[in-house]
PDB file as gemmi writes it, atoms N, CA and C in Angstrom:
CRYST1    1.000    1.000    1.000  90.00  90.00  90.00 P 1                      
ATOM      1  N   LYS A   1     -15.141 -19.202 -14.499  1.00  0.00           N  
ATOM      2  CA  LYS A   1     -13.689 -19.185 -14.405  1.00  0.00           C  
ATOM      3  C   LYS A   1     -13.135 -17.890 -15.000  1.00  0.00           C  
ATOM      4  N   VAL A   2     -11.966 -17.503 -14.541  1.00  0.00           N  
ATOM      5  CA  VAL A   2     -11.279 -16.340 -15.083  1.00  0.00           C  
ATOM      6  C   VAL A   2     -10.758 -16.728 -16.463  1.00  0.00           C  
ATOM      7  N   SER A   3     -11.170 -16.002 -17.491  1.00  0.00           N  
ATOM      8  CA  SER A   3     -10.734 -16.326 -18.846  1.00  0.00           C  
ATOM      9  C   SER A   3     -10.754 -15.076 -19.707  1.00  0.00           C  
ATOM     10  N   LEU A   4     -10.059 -15.151 -20.825  1.00  0.00           N  
ATOM     11  CA  LEU A   4     -10.031 -14.017 -21.748  1.00  0.00           C  
ATOM     12  C   LEU A   4     -11.416 -13.717 -22.297  1.00  0.00           C  
ATOM     13  N   GLU A   5     -12.250 -14.756 -22.457  1.00  0.00           N  
ATOM     14  CA  GLU A   5     -13.592 -14.540 -22.971  1.00  0.00           C  
ATOM     15  C   GLU A   5     -14.427 -13.673 -22.024  1.00  0.00           C  
ATOM     16  N   ASN A   6     -14.114 -13.710 -20.741  1.00  0.00           N  
ATOM     17  CA  ASN A   6     -14.877 -12.958 -19.752  1.00  0.00           C  
ATOM     18  C   ASN A   6     -14.349 -11.550 -19.525  1.00  0.00           C  
ATOM     19  N   LEU A   7     -13.273 -11.154 -20.181  1.00  0.00           N  
ATOM     20  CA  LEU A   7     -12.685  -9.836 -19.931  1.00  0.00           C  
ATOM     21  C   LEU A   7     -13.629  -8.694 -20.259  1.00  0.00           C  
ATOM     22  N   ILE A   8     -14.587  -8.926 -21.121  1.00  0.00           N  
ATOM     23  CA  ILE A   8     -15.535  -7.862 -21.452  1.00  0.00           C  
ATOM     24  C   ILE A   8     -16.398  -7.506 -20.237  1.00  0.00           C  
ATOM     25  N   GLN A   9     -16.476  -8.392 -19.251  1.00  0.00           N  
ATOM     26  CA  GLN A   9     -17.321  -8.175 -18.084  1.00  0.00           C  
ATOM     27  C   GLN A   9     -16.633  -7.326 -17.016  1.00  0.00           C  
ATOM     28  N   TYR A  10     -15.323  -7.338 -16.964  1.00  0.00           N  
ATOM     29  CA  TYR A  10     -14.605  -6.536 -15.983  1.00  0.00           C  
ATOM     30  C   TYR A  10     -13.317  -6.023 -16.616  1.00  0.00           C  
ATOM     31  N   HIS A  11     -12.738  -5.040 -16.002  1.00  0.00           N  
ATOM     32  CA  HIS A  11     -11.564  -4.382 -16.562  1.00  0.00           C  
ATOM     33  C   HIS A  11     -10.529  -4.190 -15.472  1.00  0.00           C  
ATOM     34  N   VAL A  12      -9.323  -4.656 -15.725  1.00  0.00           N  
ATOM     35  CA  VAL A  12      -8.233  -4.436 -14.780  1.00  0.00           C  
ATOM     36  C   VAL A  12      -7.609  -3.103 -15.126  1.00  0.00           C  
ATOM     37  N   THR A  13      -7.683  -2.165 -14.184  1.00  0.00           N  
ATOM     38  CA  THR A  13      -7.238  -0.805 -14.489  1.00  0.00           C  
ATOM     39  C   THR A  13      -5.762  -0.585 -14.212  1.00  0.00           C  
ATOM     40  N   GLY A  14      -5.131  -1.452 -13.470  1.00  0.00           N  
ATOM     41  CA  GLY A  14      -3.714  -1.269 -13.223  1.00  0.00           C  
ATOM     42  C   GLY A  14      -3.330  -1.736 -11.852  1.00  0.00           C  
ATOM     43  N   VAL A  15      -2.136  -1.385 -11.482  1.00  0.00           N  
ATOM     44  CA  VAL A  15      -1.589  -1.826 -10.207  1.00  0.00           C  
ATOM     45  C   VAL A  15      -1.464  -0.627  -9.280  1.00  0.00           C  
ATOM     46  N   ALA A  16      -1.961  -0.787  -8.064  1.00  0.00           N  
ATOM     47  CA  ALA A  16      -1.799   0.226  -7.022  1.00  0.00           C  
ATOM     48  C   ALA A  16      -1.038  -0.452  -5.892  1.00  0.00           C  
ATOM     49  N   ARG A  17       0.088   0.063  -5.544  1.00  0.00           N  
ATOM     50  CA  ARG A  17       0.961  -0.581  -4.552  1.00  0.00           C  
ATOM     51  C   ARG A  17       1.278  -1.996  -5.032  1.00  0.00           C  
ATOM     52  N   ASP A  18       0.862  -2.981  -4.261  1.00  0.00           N  
ATOM     53  CA  ASP A  18       1.132  -4.376  -4.604  1.00  0.00           C  
ATOM     54  C   ASP A  18      -0.157  -5.103  -4.976  1.00  0.00           C  
ATOM     55  N   CYS A  19      -1.149  -4.355  -5.468  1.00  0.00           N  
ATOM     56  CA  CYS A  19      -2.421  -5.006  -5.792  1.00  0.00           C  
ATOM     57  C   CYS A  19      -2.940  -4.532  -7.146  1.00  0.00           C  
ATOM     58  N   TYR A  20      -3.773  -5.360  -7.737  1.00  0.00           N  
ATOM     59  CA  TYR A  20      -4.467  -5.005  -8.970  1.00  0.00           C  
ATOM     60  C   TYR A  20      -5.830  -4.435  -8.627  1.00  0.00           C  
ATOM     61  N   VAL A  21      -6.305  -3.537  -9.470  1.00  0.00           N  
ATOM     62  CA  VAL A  21      -7.638  -2.969  -9.315  1.00  0.00           C  
ATOM     63  C   VAL A  21      -8.460  -3.440 -10.505  1.00  0.00           C  
ATOM     64  N   ALA A  22      -9.571  -4.119 -10.235  1.00  0.00           N  
ATOM     65  CA  ALA A  22     -10.471  -4.576 -11.296  1.00  0.00           C  
ATOM     66  C   ALA A  22     -11.832  -3.946 -11.053  1.00  0.00           C  
ATOM     67  N   VAL A  23     -12.497  -3.547 -12.129  1.00  0.00           N  
ATOM     68  CA  VAL A  23     -13.796  -2.891 -12.004  1.00  0.00           C  
ATOM     69  C   VAL A  23     -14.772  -3.484 -13.007  1.00  0.00           C  
ATOM     70  N   SER A  24     -16.036  -3.317 -12.734  1.00  0.00           N  
ATOM     71  CA  SER A  24     -17.100  -3.719 -13.649  1.00  0.00           C  
ATOM     72  C   SER A  24     -18.131  -2.603 -13.664  1.00  0.00           C  
ATOM     73  N   GLY A  25     -18.740  -2.398 -14.807  1.00  0.00           N  
ATOM     74  CA  GLY A  25     -19.765  -1.360 -14.904  1.00  0.00           C  
ATOM     75  C   GLY A  25     -19.240  -0.006 -15.323  1.00  0.00           C  
ATOM     76  N   ILE A  26     -17.999   0.071 -15.775  1.00  0.00           N  
ATOM     77  CA  ILE A  26     -17.494   1.308 -16.355  1.00  0.00           C  
ATOM     78  C   ILE A  26     -16.806   0.970 -17.664  1.00  0.00           C  
ATOM     79  N   PRO A  27     -16.863   1.746 -18.663  1.00  0.00           N  
ATOM     80  CA  PRO A  27     -17.585   3.005 -18.735  1.00  0.00           C  
ATOM     81  C   PRO A  27     -19.091   2.826 -18.955  1.00  0.00           C  
ATOM     82  N   ILE A  28     -19.524   1.607 -19.282  1.00  0.00           N  
ATOM     83  CA  ILE A  28     -20.948   1.358 -19.502  1.00  0.00           C  
ATOM     84  C   ILE A  28     -21.526   0.696 -18.253  1.00  0.00           C  
ATOM     85  N   SER A  29     -22.530   1.314 -17.674  1.00  0.00           N  
ATOM     86  CA  SER A  29     -23.146   0.815 -16.450  1.00  0.00           C  
ATOM     87  C   SER A  29     -23.747  -0.573 -16.661  1.00  0.00           C  
ATOM     88  N   ARG A  30     -23.651  -1.424 -15.625  1.00  0.00           N  
ATOM     89  CA  ARG A  30     -24.216  -2.775 -15.662  1.00  0.00           C  
ATOM     90  C   ARG A  30     -24.994  -2.992 -14.373  1.00  0.00           C  
ATOM     91  N   SER A  31     -26.183  -3.519 -14.494  1.00  0.00           N  
ATOM     92  CA  SER A  31     -26.981  -3.791 -13.295  1.00  0.00           C  
ATOM     93  C   SER A  31     -26.422  -4.972 -12.518  1.00  0.00           C  
ATOM     94  N   ASP A  32     -25.643  -5.845 -13.167  1.00  0.00           N  
ATOM     95  CA  ASP A  32     -25.101  -7.034 -12.513  1.00  0.00           C  
ATOM     96  C   ASP A  32     -23.624  -6.879 -12.128  1.00  0.00           C  
ATOM     97  N   HIS A  33     -23.153  -5.628 -12.010  1.00  0.00           N  
ATOM     98  CA  HIS A  33     -21.730  -5.402 -11.751  1.00  0.00           C  
ATOM     99  C   HIS A  33     -21.238  -6.086 -10.476  1.00  0.00           C  
ATOM    100  N   ALA A  34     -22.021  -6.093  -9.429  1.00  0.00           N  
ATOM    101  CA  ALA A  34     -21.581  -6.706  -8.171  1.00  0.00           C  
ATOM    102  C   ALA A  34     -21.463  -8.222  -8.312  1.00  0.00           C  
ATOM    103  N   ILE A  35     -22.396  -8.830  -9.012  1.00  0.00           N  
ATOM    104  CA  ILE A  35     -22.353 -10.283  -9.231  1.00  0.00           C  
ATOM    105  C   ILE A  35     -21.134 -10.649 -10.072  1.00  0.00           C  
ATOM    106  N   ILE A  36     -20.888  -9.868 -11.120  1.00  0.00           N  
ATOM    107  CA  ILE A  36     -19.726 -10.109 -11.991  1.00  0.00           C  
ATOM    108  C   ILE A  36     -18.439 -10.053 -11.171  1.00  0.00           C  
ATOM    109  N   MET A  37     -18.302  -9.036 -10.331  1.00  0.00           N  
ATOM    110  CA  MET A  37     -17.066  -8.882  -9.561  1.00  0.00           C  
ATOM    111  C   MET A  37     -16.929  -9.953  -8.478  1.00  0.00           C  
ATOM    112  N   ALA A  38     -18.026 -10.351  -7.857  1.00  0.00           N  
ATOM    113  CA  ALA A  38     -17.961 -11.412  -6.843  1.00  0.00           C  
ATOM    114  C   ALA A  38     -17.515 -12.729  -7.485  1.00  0.00           C  
ATOM    115  N   LYS A  39     -18.051 -13.037  -8.647  1.00  0.00           N  
ATOM    116  CA  LYS A  39     -17.650 -14.260  -9.351  1.00  0.00           C  
ATOM    117  C   LYS A  39     -16.188 -14.170  -9.787  1.00  0.00           C  
ATOM    118  N   PHE A  40     -15.776 -12.997 -10.252  1.00  0.00           N  
ATOM    119  CA  PHE A  40     -14.383 -12.788 -10.651  1.00  0.00           C  
ATOM    120  C   PHE A  40     -13.449 -13.027  -9.464  1.00  0.00           C  
ATOM    121  N   ALA A  41     -13.775 -12.455  -8.309  1.00  0.00           N  
ATOM    122  CA  ALA A  41     -12.944 -12.624  -7.109  1.00  0.00           C  
ATOM    123  C   ALA A  41     -12.887 -14.091  -6.700  1.00  0.00           C  
ATOM    124  N   ARG A  42     -14.027 -14.760  -6.703  1.00  0.00           N  
ATOM    125  CA  ARG A  42     -14.077 -16.184  -6.347  1.00  0.00           C  
ATOM    126  C   ARG A  42     -13.210 -17.002  -7.301  1.00  0.00           C  
ATOM    127  N   ASP A  43     -13.320 -16.717  -8.605  1.00  0.00           N  
ATOM    128  CA  ASP A  43     -12.543 -17.459  -9.592  1.00  0.00           C  
ATOM    129  C   ASP A  43     -11.041 -17.189  -9.459  1.00  0.00           C  
ATOM    130  N   LEU A  44     -10.669 -15.954  -9.099  1.00  0.00           N  
ATOM    131  CA  LEU A  44      -9.255 -15.651  -8.875  1.00  0.00           C  
ATOM    132  C   LEU A  44      -8.693 -16.489  -7.735  1.00  0.00           C  
ATOM    133  N   LEU A  45      -9.422 -16.558  -6.643  1.00  0.00           N  
ATOM    134  CA  LEU A  45      -8.960 -17.353  -5.492  1.00  0.00           C  
ATOM    135  C   LEU A  45      -8.838 -18.823  -5.868  1.00  0.00           C  
ATOM    136  N   HIS A  46      -9.801 -19.327  -6.605  1.00  0.00           N  
ATOM    137  CA  HIS A  46      -9.762 -20.729  -7.036  1.00  0.00           C  
ATOM    138  C   HIS A  46      -8.576 -20.968  -7.970  1.00  0.00           C  
ATOM    139  N   SER A  47      -8.356 -20.050  -8.908  1.00  0.00           N  
ATOM    140  CA  SER A  47      -7.238 -20.179  -9.848  1.00  0.00           C  
ATOM    141  C   SER A  47      -5.898 -20.142  -9.125  1.00  0.00           C  
ATOM    142  N   LEU A  48      -5.792 -19.298  -8.104  1.00  0.00           N  
ATOM    143  CA  LEU A  48      -4.553 -19.229  -7.332  1.00  0.00           C  
ATOM    144  C   LEU A  48      -4.255 -20.578  -6.692  1.00  0.00           C  
ATOM    145  N   SER A  49      -5.247 -21.193  -6.069  1.00  0.00           N  
ATOM    146  CA  SER A  49      -4.993 -22.480  -5.411  1.00  0.00           C  
ATOM    147  C   SER A  49      -4.618 -23.560  -6.425  1.00  0.00           C  
ATOM    148  N   GLU A  50      -5.238 -23.530  -7.619  1.00  0.00           N  
ATOM    149  CA  GLU A  50      -4.877 -24.492  -8.668  1.00  0.00           C  
ATOM    150  C   GLU A  50      -3.435 -24.295  -9.136  1.00  0.00           C  
ATOM    151  N   GLU A  51      -3.042 -23.042  -9.348  1.00  0.00           N  
ATOM    152  CA  GLU A  51      -1.687 -22.758  -9.812  1.00  0.00           C  
ATOM    153  C   GLU A  51      -0.650 -23.089  -8.748  1.00  0.00           C  
ATOM    154  N   LEU A  52      -0.956 -22.809  -7.493  1.00  0.00           N  
ATOM    155  CA  LEU A  52      -0.017 -23.138  -6.418  1.00  0.00           C  
ATOM    156  C   LEU A  52       0.197 -24.640  -6.332  1.00  0.00           C  
ATOM    157  N   ALA A  53      -0.855 -25.417  -6.526  1.00  0.00           N  
ATOM    158  CA  ALA A  53      -0.724 -26.879  -6.495  1.00  0.00           C  
ATOM    159  C   ALA A  53       0.259 -27.349  -7.571  1.00  0.00           C  
ATOM    160  N   LYS A  54       0.296 -26.656  -8.711  1.00  0.00           N  
ATOM    161  CA  LYS A  54       1.235 -27.007  -9.781  1.00  0.00           C  
ATOM    162  C   LYS A  54       2.648 -26.508  -9.479  1.00  0.00           C  
ATOM    163  N   LEU A  55       2.759 -25.361  -8.821  1.00  0.00           N  
ATOM    164  CA  LEU A  55       4.062 -24.731  -8.601  1.00  0.00           C  
ATOM    165  C   LEU A  55       4.832 -25.288  -7.412  1.00  0.00           C  
ATOM    166  N   VAL A  56       4.155 -25.733  -6.385  1.00  0.00           N  
ATOM    167  CA  VAL A  56       4.839 -26.220  -5.186  1.00  0.00           C  
ATOM    168  C   VAL A  56       5.831 -27.335  -5.506  1.00  0.00           C  
ATOM    169  N   PRO A  57       5.464 -28.339  -6.308  1.00  0.00           N  
ATOM    170  CA  PRO A  57       6.454 -29.385  -6.612  1.00  0.00           C  
ATOM    171  C   PRO A  57       7.675 -28.870  -7.384  1.00  0.00           C  
ATOM    172  N   VAL A  58       7.483 -27.814  -8.155  1.00  0.00           N  
ATOM    173  CA  VAL A  58       8.568 -27.276  -8.969  1.00  0.00           C  
ATOM    174  C   VAL A  58       9.420 -26.276  -8.186  1.00  0.00           C  
ATOM    175  N   LEU A  59       8.760 -25.366  -7.439  1.00  0.00           N  
ATOM    176  CA  LEU A  59       9.473 -24.268  -6.773  1.00  0.00           C  
ATOM    177  C   LEU A  59       9.734 -24.499  -5.285  1.00  0.00           C  
ATOM    178  N   GLY A  60       9.128 -25.504  -4.713  1.00  0.00           N  
ATOM    179  CA  GLY A  60       9.356 -25.803  -3.307  1.00  0.00           C  
ATOM    180  C   GLY A  60       8.177 -25.423  -2.426  1.00  0.00           C  
ATOM    181  N   SER A  61       8.207 -25.926  -1.233  1.00  0.00           N  
ATOM    182  CA  SER A  61       7.073 -25.780  -0.309  1.00  0.00           C  
ATOM    183  C   SER A  61       6.820 -24.338   0.131  1.00  0.00           C  
ATOM    184  N   ALA A  62       7.839 -23.481   0.075  1.00  0.00           N  
ATOM    185  CA  ALA A  62       7.637 -22.083   0.468  1.00  0.00           C  
ATOM    186  C   ALA A  62       6.637 -21.390  -0.453  1.00  0.00           C  
ATOM    187  N   THR A  63       6.498 -21.887  -1.667  1.00  0.00           N  
ATOM    188  CA  THR A  63       5.553 -21.320  -2.629  1.00  0.00           C  
ATOM    189  C   THR A  63       4.120 -21.443  -2.122  1.00  0.00           C  
ATOM    190  N   ALA A  64       3.846 -22.462  -1.325  1.00  0.00           N  
ATOM    191  CA  ALA A  64       2.489 -22.694  -0.815  1.00  0.00           C  
ATOM    192  C   ALA A  64       2.010 -21.560   0.082  1.00  0.00           C  
ATOM    193  N   SER A  65       2.924 -20.733   0.573  1.00  0.00           N  
ATOM    194  CA  SER A  65       2.516 -19.636   1.462  1.00  0.00           C  
ATOM    195  C   SER A  65       2.002 -18.414   0.696  1.00  0.00           C  
ATOM    196  N   LEU A  66       2.093 -18.426  -0.637  1.00  0.00           N  
ATOM    197  CA  LEU A  66       1.551 -17.311  -1.418  1.00  0.00           C  
ATOM    198  C   LEU A  66       0.040 -17.245  -1.227  1.00  0.00           C  
ATOM    199  N   ALA A  67      -0.479 -16.030  -1.135  1.00  0.00           N  
ATOM    200  CA  ALA A  67      -1.910 -15.856  -0.915  1.00  0.00           C  
ATOM    201  C   ALA A  67      -2.341 -14.513  -1.493  1.00  0.00           C  
ATOM    202  N   MET A  68      -3.653 -14.303  -1.534  1.00  0.00           N  
ATOM    203  CA  MET A  68      -4.179 -13.009  -1.956  1.00  0.00           C  
ATOM    204  C   MET A  68      -5.346 -12.621  -1.059  1.00  0.00           C  
ATOM    205  N   ARG A  69      -5.589 -11.329  -1.002  1.00  0.00           N  
ATOM    206  CA  ARG A  69      -6.746 -10.778  -0.294  1.00  0.00           C  
ATOM    207  C   ARG A  69      -7.556  -9.992  -1.310  1.00  0.00           C  
ATOM    208  N   VAL A  70      -8.883 -10.005  -1.151  1.00  0.00           N  
ATOM    209  CA  VAL A  70      -9.752  -9.288  -2.079  1.00  0.00           C  
ATOM    210  C   VAL A  70     -10.650  -8.350  -1.285  1.00  0.00           C  
ATOM    211  N   GLY A  71     -10.660  -7.080  -1.666  1.00  0.00           N  
ATOM    212  CA  GLY A  71     -11.576  -6.112  -1.085  1.00  0.00           C  
ATOM    213  C   GLY A  71     -12.537  -5.638  -2.166  1.00  0.00           C  
ATOM    214  N   MET A  72     -13.826  -5.679  -1.867  1.00  0.00           N  
ATOM    215  CA  MET A  72     -14.833  -5.259  -2.848  1.00  0.00           C  
ATOM    216  C   MET A  72     -15.705  -4.163  -2.274  1.00  0.00           C  
ATOM    217  N   HIS A  73     -16.070  -3.226  -3.137  1.00  0.00           N  
ATOM    218  CA  HIS A  73     -17.016  -2.185  -2.757  1.00  0.00           C  
ATOM    219  C   HIS A  73     -17.719  -1.710  -4.019  1.00  0.00           C  
ATOM    220  N   SER A  74     -18.915  -1.202  -3.877  1.00  0.00           N  
ATOM    221  CA  SER A  74     -19.692  -0.748  -5.019  1.00  0.00           C  
ATOM    222  C   SER A  74     -20.093   0.706  -4.812  1.00  0.00           C  
ATOM    223  N   GLY A  75     -19.958   1.500  -5.855  1.00  0.00           N  
ATOM    224  CA  GLY A  75     -20.339   2.898  -5.756  1.00  0.00           C  
ATOM    225  C   GLY A  75     -19.715   3.715  -6.866  1.00  0.00           C  
ATOM    226  N   PRO A  76     -19.897   5.030  -6.807  1.00  0.00           N  
ATOM    227  CA  PRO A  76     -19.381   5.904  -7.867  1.00  0.00           C  
ATOM    228  C   PRO A  76     -17.865   6.075  -7.778  1.00  0.00           C  
ATOM    229  N   VAL A  77     -17.248   6.264  -8.926  1.00  0.00           N  
ATOM    230  CA  VAL A  77     -15.814   6.536  -8.999  1.00  0.00           C  
ATOM    231  C   VAL A  77     -15.576   7.675  -9.983  1.00  0.00           C  
ATOM    232  N   THR A  78     -14.438   8.299  -9.845  1.00  0.00           N  
ATOM    233  CA  THR A  78     -13.971   9.289 -10.805  1.00  0.00           C  
ATOM    234  C   THR A  78     -12.750   8.689 -11.474  1.00  0.00           C  
ATOM    235  N   ALA A  79     -12.646   8.847 -12.780  1.00  0.00           N  
ATOM    236  CA  ALA A  79     -11.532   8.270 -13.525  1.00  0.00           C  
ATOM    237  C   ALA A  79     -10.771   9.355 -14.254  1.00  0.00           C  
ATOM    238  N   GLY A  80      -9.500   9.110 -14.451  1.00  0.00           N  
ATOM    239  CA  GLY A  80      -8.685  10.053 -15.196  1.00  0.00           C  
ATOM    240  C   GLY A  80      -7.357   9.439 -15.570  1.00  0.00           C  
ATOM    241  N   VAL A  81      -6.631  10.116 -16.430  1.00  0.00           N  
ATOM    242  CA  VAL A  81      -5.306   9.663 -16.835  1.00  0.00           C  
ATOM    243  C   VAL A  81      -4.283  10.531 -16.117  1.00  0.00           C  
ATOM    244  N   LEU A  82      -3.400   9.885 -15.371  1.00  0.00           N  
ATOM    245  CA  LEU A  82      -2.324  10.593 -14.688  1.00  0.00           C  
ATOM    246  C   LEU A  82      -1.100  10.606 -15.588  1.00  0.00           C  
ATOM    247  N   ARG A  83      -0.563  11.775 -15.789  1.00  0.00           N  
ATOM    248  CA  ARG A  83       0.616  11.899 -16.631  1.00  0.00           C  
ATOM    249  C   ARG A  83       1.847  11.895 -15.736  1.00  0.00           C  
ATOM    250  N   GLY A  84       2.956  11.744 -16.353  1.00  0.00           N  
ATOM    251  CA  GLY A  84       4.199  11.732 -15.615  1.00  0.00           C  
ATOM    252  C   GLY A  84       5.176  10.843 -16.344  1.00  0.00           C  
ATOM    253  N   GLU A  85       6.052  10.220 -15.582  1.00  0.00           N  
ATOM    254  CA  GLU A  85       7.032   9.329 -16.189  1.00  0.00           C  
ATOM    255  C   GLU A  85       6.348   8.201 -16.957  1.00  0.00           C  
ATOM    256  N   ARG A  86       5.228   7.720 -16.389  1.00  0.00           N  
ATOM    257  CA  ARG A  86       4.442   6.654 -17.023  1.00  0.00           C  
ATOM    258  C   ARG A  86       2.967   7.018 -16.932  1.00  0.00           C  
ATOM    259  N   ALA A  87       2.371   7.466 -18.005  1.00  0.00           N  
ATOM    260  CA  ALA A  87       0.950   7.825 -17.993  1.00  0.00           C  
ATOM    261  C   ALA A  87       0.132   6.574 -17.688  1.00  0.00           C  
ATOM    262  N   ARG A  88      -0.900   6.727 -16.862  1.00  0.00           N  
ATOM    263  CA  ARG A  88      -1.726   5.573 -16.514  1.00  0.00           C  
ATOM    264  C   ARG A  88      -3.143   6.017 -16.193  1.00  0.00           C  
ATOM    265  N   PHE A  89      -4.071   5.117 -16.423  1.00  0.00           N  
ATOM    266  CA  PHE A  89      -5.472   5.320 -16.104  1.00  0.00           C  
ATOM    267  C   PHE A  89      -5.650   5.057 -14.620  1.00  0.00           C  
ATOM    268  N   GLN A  90      -6.345   5.925 -13.917  1.00  0.00           N  
ATOM    269  CA  GLN A  90      -6.478   5.805 -12.464  1.00  0.00           C  
ATOM    270  C   GLN A  90      -7.917   6.058 -12.049  1.00  0.00           C  
ATOM    271  N   LEU A  91      -8.376   5.335 -11.019  1.00  0.00           N  
ATOM    272  CA  LEU A  91      -9.696   5.548 -10.430  1.00  0.00           C  
ATOM    273  C   LEU A  91      -9.527   6.211  -9.072  1.00  0.00           C  
ATOM    274  N   PHE A  92     -10.452   7.100  -8.725  1.00  0.00           N  
ATOM    275  CA  PHE A  92     -10.397   7.836  -7.470  1.00  0.00           C  
ATOM    276  C   PHE A  92     -11.758   7.796  -6.784  1.00  0.00           C  
ATOM    277  N   GLY A  93     -11.779   8.079  -5.502  1.00  0.00           N  
ATOM    278  CA  GLY A  93     -13.036   8.264  -4.787  1.00  0.00           C  
ATOM    279  C   GLY A  93     -13.175   7.361  -3.583  1.00  0.00           C  
ATOM    280  N   ASP A  94     -14.221   7.625  -2.811  1.00  0.00           N  
ATOM    281  CA  ASP A  94     -14.470   6.853  -1.592  1.00  0.00           C  
ATOM    282  C   ASP A  94     -14.667   5.365  -1.880  1.00  0.00           C  
ATOM    283  N   THR A  95     -15.275   5.028  -3.005  1.00  0.00           N  
ATOM    284  CA  THR A  95     -15.490   3.624  -3.354  1.00  0.00           C  
ATOM    285  C   THR A  95     -14.158   2.896  -3.480  1.00  0.00           C  
ATOM    286  N   VAL A  96     -13.207   3.498  -4.173  1.00  0.00           N  
ATOM    287  CA  VAL A  96     -11.885   2.904  -4.359  1.00  0.00           C  
ATOM    288  C   VAL A  96     -11.154   2.822  -3.021  1.00  0.00           C  
ATOM    289  N   ASN A  97     -11.227   3.888  -2.235  1.00  0.00           N  
ATOM    290  CA  ASN A  97     -10.554   3.905  -0.937  1.00  0.00           C  
ATOM    291  C   ASN A  97     -11.114   2.840   0.006  1.00  0.00           C  
ATOM    292  N   THR A  98     -12.428   2.674   0.010  1.00  0.00           N  
ATOM    293  CA  THR A  98     -13.048   1.668   0.877  1.00  0.00           C  
ATOM    294  C   THR A  98     -12.631   0.264   0.461  1.00  0.00           C  
ATOM    295  N   ALA A  99     -12.655  -0.020  -0.832  1.00  0.00           N  
ATOM    296  CA  ALA A  99     -12.233  -1.339  -1.315  1.00  0.00           C  
ATOM    297  C   ALA A  99     -10.767  -1.597  -0.961  1.00  0.00           C  
ATOM    298  N   ALA A 100      -9.920  -0.578  -1.083  1.00  0.00           N  
ATOM    299  CA  ALA A 100      -8.502  -0.727  -0.748  1.00  0.00           C  
ATOM    300  C   ALA A 100      -8.319  -1.019   0.740  1.00  0.00           C  
ATOM    301  N   ARG A 101      -9.084  -0.329   1.590  1.00  0.00           N  
ATOM    302  CA  ARG A 101      -9.000  -0.586   3.033  1.00  0.00           C  
ATOM    303  C   ARG A 101      -9.485  -1.988   3.370  1.00  0.00           C  
ATOM    304  N   MET A 102     -10.546  -2.420   2.707  1.00  0.00           N  
ATOM    305  CA  MET A 102     -11.067  -3.769   2.943  1.00  0.00           C  
ATOM    306  C   MET A 102     -10.040  -4.823   2.539  1.00  0.00           C  
ATOM    307  N   GLU A 103      -9.366  -4.594   1.424  1.00  0.00           N  
ATOM    308  CA  GLU A 103      -8.325  -5.534   0.978  1.00  0.00           C  
ATOM    309  C   GLU A 103      -7.160  -5.553   1.960  1.00  0.00           C  
ATOM    310  N   SER A 104      -6.684  -4.393   2.358  1.00  0.00           N  
ATOM    311  CA  SER A 104      -5.479  -4.339   3.189  1.00  0.00           C  
ATOM    312  C   SER A 104      -5.707  -4.865   4.603  1.00  0.00           C  
ATOM    313  N   THR A 105      -6.946  -4.861   5.066  1.00  0.00           N  
ATOM    314  CA  THR A 105      -7.231  -5.371   6.413  1.00  0.00           C  
ATOM    315  C   THR A 105      -7.882  -6.757   6.377  1.00  0.00           C  
ATOM    316  N   GLY A 106      -8.043  -7.311   5.177  1.00  0.00           N  
ATOM    317  CA  GLY A 106      -8.731  -8.591   5.035  1.00  0.00           C  
ATOM    318  C   GLY A 106      -7.863  -9.783   5.411  1.00  0.00           C  
ATOM    319  N   LEU A 107      -8.497 -10.940   5.424  1.00  0.00           N  
ATOM    320  CA  LEU A 107      -7.810 -12.184   5.704  1.00  0.00           C  
ATOM    321  C   LEU A 107      -7.271 -12.789   4.414  1.00  0.00           C  
ATOM    322  N   ARG A 108      -6.202 -13.556   4.545  1.00  0.00           N  
ATOM    323  CA  ARG A 108      -5.601 -14.223   3.387  1.00  0.00           C  
ATOM    324  C   ARG A 108      -6.616 -15.143   2.713  1.00  0.00           C  
ATOM    325  N   ASN A 109      -6.619 -15.106   1.382  1.00  0.00           N  
ATOM    326  CA  ASN A 109      -7.487 -15.972   0.570  1.00  0.00           C  
ATOM    327  C   ASN A 109      -8.960 -15.835   0.907  1.00  0.00           C  
ATOM    328  N   ARG A 110      -9.364 -14.614   1.213  1.00  0.00           N  
ATOM    329  CA  ARG A 110     -10.757 -14.320   1.516  1.00  0.00           C  
ATOM    330  C   ARG A 110     -11.215 -13.090   0.761  1.00  0.00           C  
ATOM    331  N   ILE A 111     -12.499 -13.025   0.482  1.00  0.00           N  
ATOM    332  CA  ILE A 111     -13.112 -11.863  -0.149  1.00  0.00           C  
ATOM    333  C   ILE A 111     -13.809 -11.069   0.949  1.00  0.00           C  
ATOM    334  N   GLN A 112     -13.486  -9.809   1.042  1.00  0.00           N  
ATOM    335  CA  GLN A 112     -14.117  -8.965   2.063  1.00  0.00           C  
ATOM    336  C   GLN A 112     -14.830  -7.818   1.397  1.00  0.00           C  
TER     337      GLN A 112                                                      
END                                                                             
């Protein structure tokens, strides 16, 4: 399950557009990074359905249409801090771009 105790296994780096970016295996490499992220994605989808079941009676049936898409990819990334109005940690590279494309073209409530 997604929990604070498991945060050491993956790291949410921030928000890009309307999505969160989560990574595993940085800055310290992990041989099980793909398994960790697959379980994290599965648990997120499960948690969403549990929370929606609680929210629909309170917020109305339109709440049931909320969904998420997950795009996963494994490979090298480059990291850096972007300065500006709001300094933020950012990941770059083909791995990030591929995962973003997989998410944006994926099906609702599915891991791609």
